[in-house]
Amino acid sequence: MPQHRRKIPFSNKKKKDQILAKRQSRTSSLYLKSYDSADEDETTEEAVGVQKLNSQPSSRVARNRNVNRYNLQFYEESKKEIELMKAEANIPLREVQKRDLEMTFKFFEGYDFPARPPWNYDMSRDELNRNENKYFREYVDNLSKLHKDENKRLSLFELNLETWRQLWRVLEISDILLIIVDVRYSTLMFPPSLYTYIKETLKKRAILILNKVDLVAPQTILAWKAYFKETYPDLPVVIFASNQTGKKKRGGNTATFQKRSYEGVLQVFKECQKMVQSEIDLTSWEAKILEDMRVEEEAGGSVEEHQTHIQSDDFNFEQHEAYKNGIVTIGCIGFPNVGKSSFINALKGRKVVSVSRTPGHTKHFQTIFLTNNVKLCDCPGLVFPSSTPKYLQVLLGSYPISQLKQPYPSLKFLGERLNLPKLLKITLPADYDDWTATALCEAWAYKKGFLTAKASRPDLYRAANHLLRMCLGGQLVLEFYPPGYVDKEEDFKNHPDIGDVIKFQGIIPGESVTGWEAAGGDEKGNSDDGEFSEDCSSDVSSDDEDSETGGRYRGNNAFSVLDD
C-alpha cells in the first residue's frame, strides 16, 4: 500500500461479490449479457448473468470431460427482481377459484425450441460445432430481444448447448418418442412445438405418458386424456404411476406399486406394437414384461441393481434409418422431475438409472437395451422456452429449490391454491392480521421446530423450502385441470372408465395410496373437509426420490374452509 494513504475498510459482503464476479468471468458462457427489460440508463448492478447450477470444482474430471459440461444453466435475477420477490412475502393471500386452475398451452404460445441446424457429411467436426454454437447464440439473442421489445421478462429455460445436443441426438436416432409429463401440470410440460417438430419435420410417431397418476383424482386423469385426444387425435396417451413416496409408512407395499408400473409398461408396449406392426417382432419384449411381472410378484417387490450403459459419444451425426439393424429405438424426453428415471427403471424391470428430485440429476445421454431388438434412449430433462413464471417453474421441479434466493413467490402461489392452514393444521401467528407467505412459513417453522441456532427465531427460509419440497414430492398436491373441466367434472366422475383408472391407481378400501384419498376423499375422489392422516407431518429433508416419507396432503381449494 502506498504511504500516507488511509486504509479503506473491506467488508465481507464486498469480498463475496468479488469472488462471485470472478466465478462468473471464468465461465465460458456466451450469454453473460443482460436481456432485462430495464431502461438503458440502469446501472450495471442490475445486469443479469447466467447461473450454473450443481457445479463441481473444475479440477474434477470424469472420463476426460469437464464434469460441469451438462449442468443446468439459467439466467440470474437482478437485484430489483429480488427486492420485488421479498415484497410479495408480506402480501395477503387471495382466494383462487377452482376454475382458475384450468390450464391451456398459453405459456408456450409464440415459442419454438432450438432444433439442430442443417448439416451434412462434408462438414468437419469443428465446422459443425461452430455452426451449432452460432445458431444457438443467435437463437437465444433473438428470443431475448423479442422479449425486451415487448417489455416482457424471459422465463428460465435451458442455456446449456451441450444438453440441447443430447436432445437432438435422441430425436435423430429414435423411431418412437415417448413424451413424459407430470399429470399434475400436463399442459405446462408439453411444448406443442416439440410435438409438431416430431410429427411434421421428423415424420416420426410419439406417445404421451401421463406420469404420477397416483397423485391426482381419477376424474382428473380422464379429463386430461380426453383433452389431449381431442387436441392431438393422432397422439396415443398412456397413464403411468412412477411415484411410491411414503408407501411404506402408510402400510402399502412395493409389490402393489410394481404391479401398477408393469401394467403401464404393458400399455406402452401395446402402443409401440401398433406403430411397428409387422416390421419388427416385439414378442420378446412382451414376454419379458410378463416374466418381470411374475418374478416381481414372487419376489415381493425386490429390486435388482444393474450398471447403466452411458453412451461415450452422445451427439455424433447420423442419418436416421427406421429400425436400423432390426432394432426399434425408443427415445424418452421431457422436463426435469417428470419421473423419467423411474419410468425407465420400470421399462427395464429393474433399477438401471438412479432417481432424484433434484433437477439436472440425469446428465448424460444413455442407451439401455430392453431386449435384443428394443433399445431405449434417455437424455437429461430440458426446460423448454416459454413464458411460465419462475415461481411456477419452481413448483414444476424445473428449478432446484435449494438454489432459490427468494422462495416466497412460489409459496404464495401455492398458498392461494391450497388451503395450507387447514391441511397443515397451523394457526395464524400472533404478529399477523392475515395469512401471507411469511405467516405460513412462521407457523410451519414453529410446528416443525425450525429455529435459528443463535436467537431461536423461526427459520422462515427453511420452512418455505420444506413446504415447496413437499409439493414437489407429492405430499402437498397441487394440480391443474384442462379447459372446461369444472363444467364437466361430474361427467368425468361418472365416466365408464373411472373404475379402471381407480384400479390402476391401486386404490382399495383401507389403503391410502393417493394424495386426494389421504385427504379424506371417497372412492371416486370426492374430498369432504380436506383432512389428512397424522403421518403426513413427517419431515422431508432428502432429495432422493426413493426415500421414505409420510402421506400426502390434499384438500379443497384454498380458502374454502378457513371460516370453519
mmCIF file of C-alpha atoms in Angstrom, residues 127-487:
data_model
loop_
_atom_site.group_PDB
_atom_site.id
_atom_site.type_symbol
_atom_site.label_atom_id
_atom_site.label_comp_id
_atom_site.label_asym_id
_atom_site.label_seq_id
_atom_site.Cartn_x
_atom_site.Cartn_y
_atom_site.Cartn_z
ATOM 1 C CA GLU A 127 -17.285 -26.655 -38.516
ATOM 2 C CA LEU A 128 -20.312 -28.433 -37.064
ATOM 3 C CA ASN A 129 -19.536 -27.186 -33.566
ATOM 4 C CA ARG A 130 -19.057 -23.611 -34.758
ATOM 5 C CA ASN A 131 -22.254 -23.768 -36.762
ATOM 6 C CA GLU A 132 -24.253 -25.050 -33.799
ATOM 7 C CA ASN A 133 -22.732 -22.535 -31.387
ATOM 8 C CA LYS A 134 -23.524 -19.670 -33.744
ATOM 9 C CA TYR A 135 -27.064 -20.907 -34.294
ATOM 10 C CA PHE A 136 -27.771 -21.361 -30.590
ATOM 11 C CA ARG A 137 -26.291 -17.974 -29.681
ATOM 12 C CA GLU A 138 -28.432 -16.266 -32.315
ATOM 13 C CA TYR A 139 -31.497 -18.195 -31.154
ATOM 14 C CA VAL A 140 -31.050 -17.026 -27.549
ATOM 15 C CA ASP A 141 -30.268 -13.460 -28.629
ATOM 16 C CA ASN A 142 -33.320 -13.209 -30.895
ATOM 17 C CA LEU A 143 -35.634 -14.706 -28.300
ATOM 18 C CA SER A 144 -34.324 -12.395 -25.589
ATOM 19 C CA LYS A 145 -34.515 -9.286 -27.786
ATOM 20 C CA LEU A 146 -38.082 -10.137 -28.687
ATOM 21 C CA HIS A 147 -38.999 -10.126 -25.014
ATOM 22 C CA LYS A 148 -37.113 -6.901 -24.468
ATOM 23 C CA ASP A 149 -39.029 -5.218 -27.299
ATOM 24 C CA GLU A 150 -42.315 -6.436 -25.844
ATOM 25 C CA ASN A 151 -41.313 -5.333 -22.337
ATOM 26 C CA LYS A 152 -41.551 -8.889 -21.004
ATOM 27 C CA ARG A 153 -39.220 -10.895 -18.824
ATOM 28 C CA LEU A 154 -37.935 -14.061 -20.472
ATOM 29 C CA SER A 155 -38.691 -17.148 -18.393
ATOM 30 C CA LEU A 156 -35.952 -19.505 -17.333
ATOM 31 C CA PHE A 157 -35.028 -22.112 -19.920
ATOM 32 C CA GLU A 158 -32.003 -24.313 -20.526
ATOM 33 C CA LEU A 159 -28.994 -22.315 -21.760
ATOM 34 C CA ASN A 160 -26.558 -25.223 -21.966
ATOM 35 C CA LEU A 161 -25.978 -26.121 -25.618
ATOM 36 C CA GLU A 162 -24.476 -29.487 -24.622
ATOM 37 C CA THR A 163 -27.799 -30.552 -23.138
ATOM 38 C CA TRP A 164 -29.729 -29.498 -26.244
ATOM 39 C CA ARG A 165 -27.291 -31.525 -28.348
ATOM 40 C CA GLN A 166 -28.272 -34.613 -26.421
ATOM 41 C CA LEU A 167 -31.935 -33.936 -27.140
ATOM 42 C CA TRP A 168 -31.094 -33.568 -30.842
ATOM 43 C CA ARG A 169 -29.303 -36.907 -30.727
ATOM 44 C CA VAL A 170 -32.275 -38.691 -29.158
ATOM 45 C CA LEU A 171 -34.697 -37.122 -31.643
ATOM 46 C CA GLU A 172 -32.480 -38.192 -34.551
ATOM 47 C CA ILE A 173 -31.877 -41.834 -33.724
ATOM 48 C CA SER A 174 -35.273 -42.741 -32.217
ATOM 49 C CA ASP A 175 -38.036 -44.475 -34.138
ATOM 50 C CA ILE A 176 -40.654 -43.727 -31.465
ATOM 51 C CA LEU A 177 -40.571 -40.817 -28.991
ATOM 52 C CA LEU A 178 -42.091 -41.019 -25.517
ATOM 53 C CA ILE A 179 -43.025 -37.544 -24.267
ATOM 54 C CA ILE A 180 -43.279 -37.837 -20.480
ATOM 55 C CA VAL A 181 -45.180 -35.237 -18.450
ATOM 56 C CA ASP A 182 -46.284 -34.899 -14.835
ATOM 57 C CA VAL A 183 -50.066 -35.278 -14.963
ATOM 58 C CA ARG A 184 -50.457 -32.528 -12.351
ATOM 59 C CA TYR A 185 -49.026 -29.967 -14.776
ATOM 60 C CA SER A 186 -49.696 -31.589 -18.154
ATOM 61 C CA THR A 187 -50.001 -28.526 -20.406
ATOM 62 C CA LEU A 188 -47.085 -26.827 -18.656
ATOM 63 C CA MET A 189 -44.753 -29.685 -19.613
ATOM 64 C CA PHE A 190 -45.914 -30.444 -23.154
ATOM 65 C CA PRO A 191 -44.412 -27.997 -25.705
ATOM 66 C CA PRO A 192 -46.690 -28.083 -28.780
ATOM 67 C CA SER A 193 -43.747 -27.039 -30.970
ATOM 68 C CA LEU A 194 -41.872 -30.199 -29.956
ATOM 69 C CA TYR A 195 -44.727 -32.481 -30.973
ATOM 70 C CA THR A 196 -45.181 -30.584 -34.244
ATOM 71 C CA TYR A 197 -41.459 -30.975 -34.967
ATOM 72 C CA ILE A 198 -41.571 -34.718 -34.252
ATOM 73 C CA LYS A 199 -44.646 -35.318 -36.393
ATOM 74 C CA GLU A 200 -44.206 -32.929 -39.316
ATOM 75 C CA THR A 201 -40.440 -32.406 -39.626
ATOM 76 C CA LEU A 202 -39.040 -35.735 -38.451
ATOM 77 C CA LYS A 203 -42.096 -37.712 -39.636
ATOM 78 C CA LYS A 204 -41.976 -39.888 -36.527
ATOM 79 C CA ARG A 205 -44.532 -41.196 -34.066
ATOM 80 C CA ALA A 206 -44.856 -40.171 -30.429
ATOM 81 C CA ILE A 207 -46.632 -41.442 -27.324
ATOM 82 C CA LEU A 208 -47.674 -39.187 -24.438
ATOM 83 C CA ILE A 209 -47.009 -40.609 -20.971
ATOM 84 C CA LEU A 210 -49.117 -39.056 -18.201
ATOM 85 C CA ASN A 211 -46.898 -39.896 -15.250
ATOM 86 C CA LYS A 212 -47.500 -39.797 -11.482
ATOM 87 C CA VAL A 213 -51.209 -40.512 -11.879
ATOM 88 C CA ASP A 214 -51.316 -41.872 -8.335
ATOM 89 C CA LEU A 215 -51.104 -38.274 -7.069
ATOM 90 C CA VAL A 216 -54.356 -36.960 -8.550
ATOM 91 C CA ALA A 217 -58.033 -37.829 -8.614
ATOM 92 C CA PRO A 218 -59.131 -40.375 -11.249
ATOM 93 C CA GLN A 219 -61.558 -37.920 -12.862
ATOM 94 C CA THR A 220 -58.647 -35.519 -13.421
ATOM 95 C CA ILE A 221 -56.751 -38.245 -15.282
ATOM 96 C CA LEU A 222 -59.730 -38.994 -17.529
ATOM 97 C CA ALA A 223 -60.165 -35.282 -18.218
ATOM 98 C CA TRP A 224 -56.541 -34.878 -19.302
ATOM 99 C CA LYS A 225 -56.718 -37.965 -21.528
ATOM 100 C CA ALA A 226 -59.850 -36.646 -23.209
ATOM 101 C CA TYR A 227 -58.307 -33.187 -23.688
ATOM 102 C CA PHE A 228 -55.145 -34.494 -25.359
ATOM 103 C CA LYS A 229 -57.061 -36.898 -27.569
ATOM 104 C CA GLU A 230 -59.303 -34.059 -28.693
ATOM 105 C CA THR A 231 -56.376 -31.662 -29.264
ATOM 106 C CA TYR A 232 -53.983 -34.217 -30.809
ATOM 107 C CA PRO A 233 -56.072 -37.090 -32.280
ATOM 108 C CA ASP A 234 -53.003 -38.964 -33.565
ATOM 109 C CA LEU A 235 -51.179 -38.896 -30.218
ATOM 110 C CA PRO A 236 -51.696 -42.038 -28.082
ATOM 111 C CA VAL A 237 -51.976 -41.359 -24.344
ATOM 112 C CA VAL A 238 -50.786 -43.815 -21.678
ATOM 113 C CA ILE A 239 -51.151 -43.328 -17.922
ATOM 114 C CA PHE A 240 -48.330 -44.356 -15.631
ATOM 115 C CA ALA A 241 -47.625 -44.374 -11.889
ATOM 116 C CA SER A 242 -43.932 -43.972 -11.043
ATOM 117 C CA ASN A 243 -44.304 -42.370 -7.624
ATOM 118 C CA GLN A 244 -44.236 -44.525 -4.485
ATOM 119 C CA THR A 245 -43.359 -41.802 -1.971
ATOM 120 C CA GLY A 246 -44.341 -42.697 1.559
ATOM 121 C CA LYS A 247 -45.797 -46.081 0.710
ATOM 122 C CA LYS A 248 -44.018 -47.981 3.470
ATOM 123 C CA LYS A 249 -45.093 -45.599 6.216
ATOM 124 C CA ARG A 250 -48.714 -45.773 5.062
ATOM 125 C CA GLY A 251 -48.829 -49.527 5.197
ATOM 126 C CA GLY A 252 -48.615 -50.186 1.465
ATOM 127 C CA ASN A 253 -46.123 -52.477 -0.202
ATOM 128 C CA THR A 254 -43.687 -52.187 -3.057
ATOM 129 C CA ALA A 255 -45.243 -55.117 -4.893
ATOM 130 C CA THR A 256 -48.504 -53.173 -5.355
ATOM 131 C CA PHE A 257 -46.556 -50.287 -6.811
ATOM 132 C CA GLN A 258 -44.554 -52.564 -9.126
ATOM 133 C CA LYS A 259 -47.733 -54.187 -10.383
ATOM 134 C CA ARG A 260 -49.127 -50.785 -11.383
ATOM 135 C CA SER A 261 -45.835 -49.921 -13.082
ATOM 136 C CA TYR A 262 -45.811 -53.099 -15.149
ATOM 137 C CA GLU A 263 -49.416 -52.533 -16.213
ATOM 138 C CA GLY A 264 -48.321 -49.154 -17.505
ATOM 139 C CA VAL A 265 -45.324 -50.708 -19.264
ATOM 140 C CA LEU A 266 -47.653 -53.204 -20.909
ATOM 141 C CA GLN A 267 -49.758 -50.347 -22.282
ATOM 142 C CA VAL A 268 -46.616 -48.688 -23.686
ATOM 143 C CA PHE A 269 -45.712 -51.966 -25.382
ATOM 144 C CA LYS A 270 -49.164 -52.237 -26.968
ATOM 145 C CA GLU A 271 -48.955 -48.727 -28.402
ATOM 146 C CA CYS A 272 -45.466 -49.412 -29.765
ATOM 147 C CA GLN A 273 -46.696 -52.671 -31.282
ATOM 148 C CA LYS A 274 -49.432 -50.768 -33.145
ATOM 149 C CA MET A 275 -46.818 -48.412 -34.605
ATOM 150 C CA VAL A 276 -44.252 -51.049 -35.503
ATOM 151 C CA GLN A 277 -46.827 -53.591 -36.685
ATOM 152 C CA SER A 278 -45.109 -56.464 -38.505
ATOM 153 C CA GLU A 279 -41.849 -54.663 -39.337
ATOM 154 C CA ILE A 280 -40.244 -55.715 -36.039
ATOM 155 C CA ASP A 281 -41.153 -58.750 -33.952
ATOM 156 C CA LEU A 282 -41.748 -57.461 -30.400
ATOM 157 C CA THR A 283 -42.954 -60.717 -28.871
ATOM 158 C CA SER A 284 -39.731 -60.996 -26.858
ATOM 159 C CA TRP A 285 -40.460 -57.636 -25.232
ATOM 160 C CA GLU A 286 -43.977 -58.709 -24.308
ATOM 161 C CA ALA A 287 -42.653 -61.978 -22.899
ATOM 162 C CA LYS A 288 -40.085 -60.054 -20.828
ATOM 163 C CA ILE A 289 -42.773 -57.786 -19.354
ATOM 164 C CA LEU A 290 -44.967 -60.731 -18.364
ATOM 165 C CA GLU A 291 -41.974 -62.571 -16.910
ATOM 166 C CA ASP A 292 -40.911 -59.484 -14.925
ATOM 167 C CA MET A 293 -44.438 -59.189 -13.524
ATOM 168 C CA ARG A 294 -44.362 -62.812 -12.417
ATOM 169 C CA VAL A 295 -40.873 -62.547 -10.861
ATOM 170 C CA GLU A 296 -41.717 -59.315 -9.020
ATOM 171 C CA GLU A 297 -44.881 -60.834 -7.598
ATOM 172 C CA GLU A 298 -42.997 -63.878 -6.352
ATOM 173 C CA ALA A 299 -40.067 -61.819 -5.011
ATOM 174 C CA GLY A 300 -42.314 -59.374 -3.183
ATOM 175 C CA GLY A 301 -41.030 -56.278 -4.971
ATOM 176 C CA SER A 302 -37.286 -56.780 -4.664
ATOM 177 C CA VAL A 303 -35.127 -54.550 -6.881
ATOM 178 C CA GLU A 304 -32.103 -55.739 -8.801
ATOM 179 C CA GLU A 305 -29.260 -53.273 -9.329
ATOM 180 C CA HIS A 306 -27.714 -53.059 -12.772
ATOM 181 C CA GLN A 307 -24.945 -51.000 -14.331
ATOM 182 C CA THR A 308 -26.209 -48.415 -16.827
ATOM 183 C CA HIS A 309 -24.500 -48.113 -20.190
ATOM 184 C CA ILE A 310 -23.596 -44.455 -20.846
ATOM 185 C CA GLN A 311 -23.052 -43.514 -24.474
ATOM 186 C CA SER A 312 -19.442 -42.435 -24.952
ATOM 187 C CA ASP A 313 -20.115 -40.101 -27.893
ATOM 188 C CA ASP A 314 -23.536 -38.625 -27.427
ATOM 189 C CA PHE A 315 -24.004 -36.320 -30.427
ATOM 190 C CA ASN A 316 -22.471 -37.964 -33.460
ATOM 191 C CA PHE A 317 -24.151 -37.200 -36.766
ATOM 192 C CA GLU A 318 -26.090 -39.972 -38.349
ATOM 193 C CA GLN A 319 -28.860 -40.124 -40.926
ATOM 194 C CA HIS A 320 -31.886 -41.797 -39.400
ATOM 195 C CA GLU A 321 -32.762 -45.224 -40.713
ATOM 196 C CA ALA A 322 -36.010 -46.703 -39.446
ATOM 197 C CA TYR A 323 -35.490 -49.859 -37.391
ATOM 198 C CA LYS A 324 -31.785 -49.945 -38.195
ATOM 199 C CA ASN A 325 -30.229 -53.424 -37.824
ATOM 200 C CA GLY A 326 -33.638 -54.814 -36.910
ATOM 201 C CA ILE A 327 -33.794 -52.759 -33.688
ATOM 202 C CA VAL A 328 -36.589 -50.406 -32.684
ATOM 203 C CA THR A 329 -35.212 -47.379 -30.827
ATOM 204 C CA ILE A 330 -37.452 -45.671 -28.281
ATOM 205 C CA GLY A 331 -36.498 -42.207 -27.013
ATOM 206 C CA CYS A 332 -37.590 -40.700 -23.692
ATOM 207 C CA ILE A 333 -37.823 -36.913 -23.462
ATOM 208 C CA GLY A 334 -39.369 -34.487 -21.025
ATOM 209 C CA PHE A 335 -38.878 -31.748 -18.481
ATOM 210 C CA PRO A 336 -36.808 -32.246 -15.307
ATOM 211 C CA ASN A 337 -38.548 -34.094 -12.473
ATOM 212 C CA VAL A 338 -41.285 -35.689 -14.568
ATOM 213 C CA GLY A 339 -40.157 -39.125 -13.373
ATOM 214 C CA LYS A 340 -38.247 -40.250 -16.473
ATOM 215 C CA SER A 341 -35.680 -42.237 -14.490
ATOM 216 C CA SER A 342 -38.352 -44.134 -12.552
ATOM 217 C CA PHE A 343 -40.224 -44.752 -15.782
ATOM 218 C CA ILE A 344 -37.100 -46.180 -17.441
ATOM 219 C CA ASN A 345 -36.440 -48.423 -14.449
ATOM 220 C CA ALA A 346 -39.980 -49.775 -14.794
ATOM 221 C CA LEU A 347 -39.483 -50.398 -18.519
ATOM 222 C CA LYS A 348 -36.289 -52.298 -17.831
ATOM 223 C CA GLY A 349 -37.801 -54.232 -14.952
ATOM 224 C CA ARG A 350 -35.021 -53.315 -12.532
ATOM 225 C CA LYS A 351 -33.118 -50.295 -11.312
ATOM 226 C CA VAL A 352 -30.739 -49.222 -14.064
ATOM 227 C CA VAL A 353 -30.703 -45.451 -13.530
ATOM 228 C CA SER A 354 -30.700 -43.506 -10.278
ATOM 229 C CA VAL A 355 -33.574 -41.207 -9.398
ATOM 230 C CA SER A 356 -33.617 -37.880 -7.621
ATOM 231 C CA ARG A 357 -35.863 -34.875 -7.070
ATOM 232 C CA THR A 358 -33.004 -32.520 -7.904
ATOM 233 C CA PRO A 359 -33.383 -31.073 -11.447
ATOM 234 C CA GLY A 360 -30.466 -31.965 -13.686
ATOM 235 C CA HIS A 361 -29.766 -35.270 -11.889
ATOM 236 C CA THR A 362 -29.640 -37.181 -15.192
ATOM 237 C CA LYS A 363 -26.715 -35.564 -17.003
ATOM 238 C CA HIS A 364 -25.832 -37.929 -19.836
ATOM 239 C CA PHE A 365 -27.351 -39.427 -22.922
ATOM 240 C CA GLN A 366 -27.969 -43.081 -22.022
ATOM 241 C CA THR A 367 -28.858 -46.174 -24.031
ATOM 242 C CA ILE A 368 -30.375 -49.265 -22.463
ATOM 243 C CA PHE A 369 -31.375 -52.468 -24.263
ATOM 244 C CA LEU A 370 -34.712 -53.811 -23.044
ATOM 245 C CA THR A 371 -34.380 -56.857 -25.304
ATOM 246 C CA ASN A 372 -32.127 -57.753 -28.209
ATOM 247 C CA ASN A 373 -34.253 -55.727 -30.630
ATOM 248 C CA VAL A 374 -35.654 -52.957 -28.381
ATOM 249 C CA LYS A 375 -33.337 -50.112 -27.392
ATOM 250 C CA LEU A 376 -34.230 -47.302 -25.016
ATOM 251 C CA CYS A 377 -32.597 -43.847 -25.174
ATOM 252 C CA ASP A 378 -32.773 -41.280 -22.402
ATOM 253 C CA CYS A 379 -31.485 -37.719 -22.214
ATOM 254 C CA PRO A 380 -31.448 -35.129 -19.405
ATOM 255 C CA GLY A 381 -34.625 -33.262 -18.609
ATOM 256 C CA LEU A 382 -34.884 -29.988 -20.518
ATOM 257 C CA VAL A 383 -36.675 -26.748 -19.630
ATOM 258 C CA PHE A 384 -38.114 -25.542 -22.941
ATOM 259 C CA PRO A 385 -38.572 -21.845 -23.763
ATOM 260 C CA SER A 386 -41.885 -20.487 -22.523
ATOM 261 C CA SER A 387 -43.392 -17.608 -20.591
ATOM 262 C CA THR A 388 -44.033 -19.731 -17.488
ATOM 263 C CA PRO A 389 -43.252 -17.564 -14.430
ATOM 264 C CA LYS A 390 -40.299 -18.687 -12.376
ATOM 265 C CA TYR A 391 -42.357 -19.147 -9.208
ATOM 266 C CA LEU A 392 -44.436 -21.695 -11.093
ATOM 267 C CA GLN A 393 -41.370 -23.335 -12.639
ATOM 268 C CA VAL A 394 -40.117 -23.987 -9.106
ATOM 269 C CA LEU A 395 -43.300 -25.915 -8.282
ATOM 270 C CA LEU A 396 -42.945 -27.886 -11.525
ATOM 271 C CA GLY A 397 -39.477 -29.015 -10.433
ATOM 272 C CA SER A 398 -37.711 -27.218 -13.298
ATOM 273 C CA TYR A 399 -35.558 -25.146 -10.964
ATOM 274 C CA PRO A 400 -33.756 -26.542 -7.874
ATOM 275 C CA ILE A 401 -35.423 -25.388 -4.676
ATOM 276 C CA SER A 402 -32.070 -25.364 -2.895
ATOM 277 C CA GLN A 403 -30.836 -22.685 -5.314
ATOM 278 C CA LEU A 404 -33.718 -20.286 -4.703
ATOM 279 C CA LYS A 405 -32.810 -16.841 -3.398
ATOM 280 C CA GLN A 406 -36.433 -16.000 -2.613
ATOM 281 C CA PRO A 407 -38.878 -18.922 -2.175
ATOM 282 C CA TYR A 408 -41.818 -16.762 -1.132
ATOM 283 C CA PRO A 409 -43.427 -16.076 -4.563
ATOM 284 C CA SER A 410 -43.707 -19.834 -5.157
ATOM 285 C CA LEU A 411 -45.108 -20.368 -1.681
ATOM 286 C CA LYS A 412 -47.604 -17.534 -2.192
ATOM 287 C CA PHE A 413 -48.776 -19.156 -5.428
ATOM 288 C CA LEU A 414 -49.145 -22.495 -3.636
ATOM 289 C CA GLY A 415 -50.903 -20.965 -0.610
ATOM 290 C CA GLU A 416 -53.505 -19.279 -2.786
ATOM 291 C CA ARG A 417 -54.470 -22.578 -4.408
ATOM 292 C CA LEU A 418 -54.268 -24.977 -1.454
ATOM 293 C CA ASN A 419 -55.799 -24.448 1.945
ATOM 294 C CA LEU A 420 -52.471 -24.842 3.758
ATOM 295 C CA PRO A 421 -53.671 -23.711 7.213
ATOM 296 C CA LYS A 422 -56.306 -26.442 7.209
ATOM 297 C CA LEU A 423 -54.142 -29.098 5.592
ATOM 298 C CA LEU A 424 -51.110 -28.459 7.802
ATOM 299 C CA LYS A 425 -53.178 -27.775 10.935
ATOM 300 C CA ILE A 426 -51.454 -24.492 11.688
ATOM 301 C CA THR A 427 -52.817 -21.301 13.237
ATOM 302 C CA LEU A 428 -52.135 -17.688 12.312
ATOM 303 C CA PRO A 429 -49.162 -16.322 14.330
ATOM 304 C CA ALA A 430 -49.972 -13.516 16.768
ATOM 305 C CA ASP A 431 -47.984 -10.880 14.864
ATOM 306 C CA TYR A 432 -50.059 -11.224 11.673
ATOM 307 C CA ASP A 433 -53.522 -9.976 10.746
ATOM 308 C CA ASP A 434 -53.818 -12.036 7.544
ATOM 309 C CA TRP A 435 -52.288 -15.139 6.077
ATOM 310 C CA THR A 436 -49.225 -14.278 3.993
ATOM 311 C CA ALA A 437 -46.323 -16.320 2.678
ATOM 312 C CA THR A 438 -44.204 -15.323 5.682
ATOM 313 C CA ALA A 439 -47.062 -16.116 8.080
ATOM 314 C CA LEU A 440 -47.318 -19.620 6.605
ATOM 315 C CA CYS A 441 -43.562 -20.085 6.975
ATOM 316 C CA GLU A 442 -43.502 -18.854 10.569
ATOM 317 C CA ALA A 443 -46.421 -21.057 11.606
ATOM 318 C CA TRP A 444 -44.860 -24.092 9.929
ATOM 319 C CA ALA A 445 -41.436 -23.329 11.403
ATOM 320 C CA TYR A 446 -42.890 -23.288 14.930
ATOM 321 C CA LYS A 447 -44.771 -26.541 14.326
ATOM 322 C CA LYS A 448 -41.736 -28.344 12.889
ATOM 323 C CA GLY A 449 -39.205 -26.806 15.269
ATOM 324 C CA PHE A 450 -37.281 -24.978 12.528
ATOM 325 C CA LEU A 451 -35.482 -22.403 14.690
ATOM 326 C CA THR A 452 -32.289 -20.442 14.144
ATOM 327 C CA ALA A 453 -29.272 -21.587 16.160
ATOM 328 C CA LYS A 454 -28.379 -18.314 17.890
ATOM 329 C CA ALA A 455 -31.614 -16.435 18.526
ATOM 330 C CA SER A 456 -34.059 -19.388 18.386
ATOM 331 C CA ARG A 457 -36.260 -17.483 15.995
ATOM 332 C CA PRO A 458 -38.410 -19.266 13.390
ATOM 333 C CA ASP A 459 -36.312 -20.190 10.359
ATOM 334 C CA LEU A 460 -38.625 -18.904 7.624
ATOM 335 C CA TYR A 461 -36.360 -19.847 4.736
ATOM 336 C CA ARG A 462 -36.056 -23.464 5.856
ATOM 337 C CA ALA A 463 -39.800 -23.692 6.427
ATOM 338 C CA ALA A 464 -40.516 -22.292 2.955
ATOM 339 C CA ASN A 465 -38.126 -24.738 1.296
ATOM 340 C CA HIS A 466 -39.640 -27.588 3.264
ATOM 341 C CA LEU A 467 -43.162 -26.765 2.073
ATOM 342 C CA LEU A 468 -42.021 -26.437 -1.540
ATOM 343 C CA ARG A 469 -40.260 -29.810 -1.353
ATOM 344 C CA MET A 470 -43.449 -31.359 -0.039
ATOM 345 C CA CYS A 471 -45.286 -30.045 -3.093
ATOM 346 C CA LEU A 472 -42.579 -31.328 -5.422
ATOM 347 C CA GLY A 473 -42.597 -34.753 -3.763
ATOM 348 C CA GLY A 474 -46.384 -35.098 -3.923
ATOM 349 C CA GLN A 475 -47.177 -34.662 -0.238
ATOM 350 C CA LEU A 476 -48.868 -31.340 -0.931
ATOM 351 C CA VAL A 477 -50.798 -31.989 -4.124
ATOM 352 C CA LEU A 478 -51.274 -29.002 -6.403
ATOM 353 C CA GLU A 479 -52.883 -29.977 -9.681
ATOM 354 C CA PHE A 480 -54.180 -28.164 -12.744
ATOM 355 C CA TYR A 481 -57.119 -29.105 -14.943
ATOM 356 C CA PRO A 482 -57.798 -28.982 -18.690
ATOM 357 C CA PRO A 483 -60.007 -26.214 -20.088
ATOM 358 C CA GLY A 484 -63.711 -26.714 -19.325
ATOM 359 C CA TYR A 485 -63.014 -29.243 -16.572
ATOM 360 C CA VAL A 486 -65.188 -27.614 -13.885
ATOM 361 C CA ASP A 487 -68.279 -27.741 -16.089
#
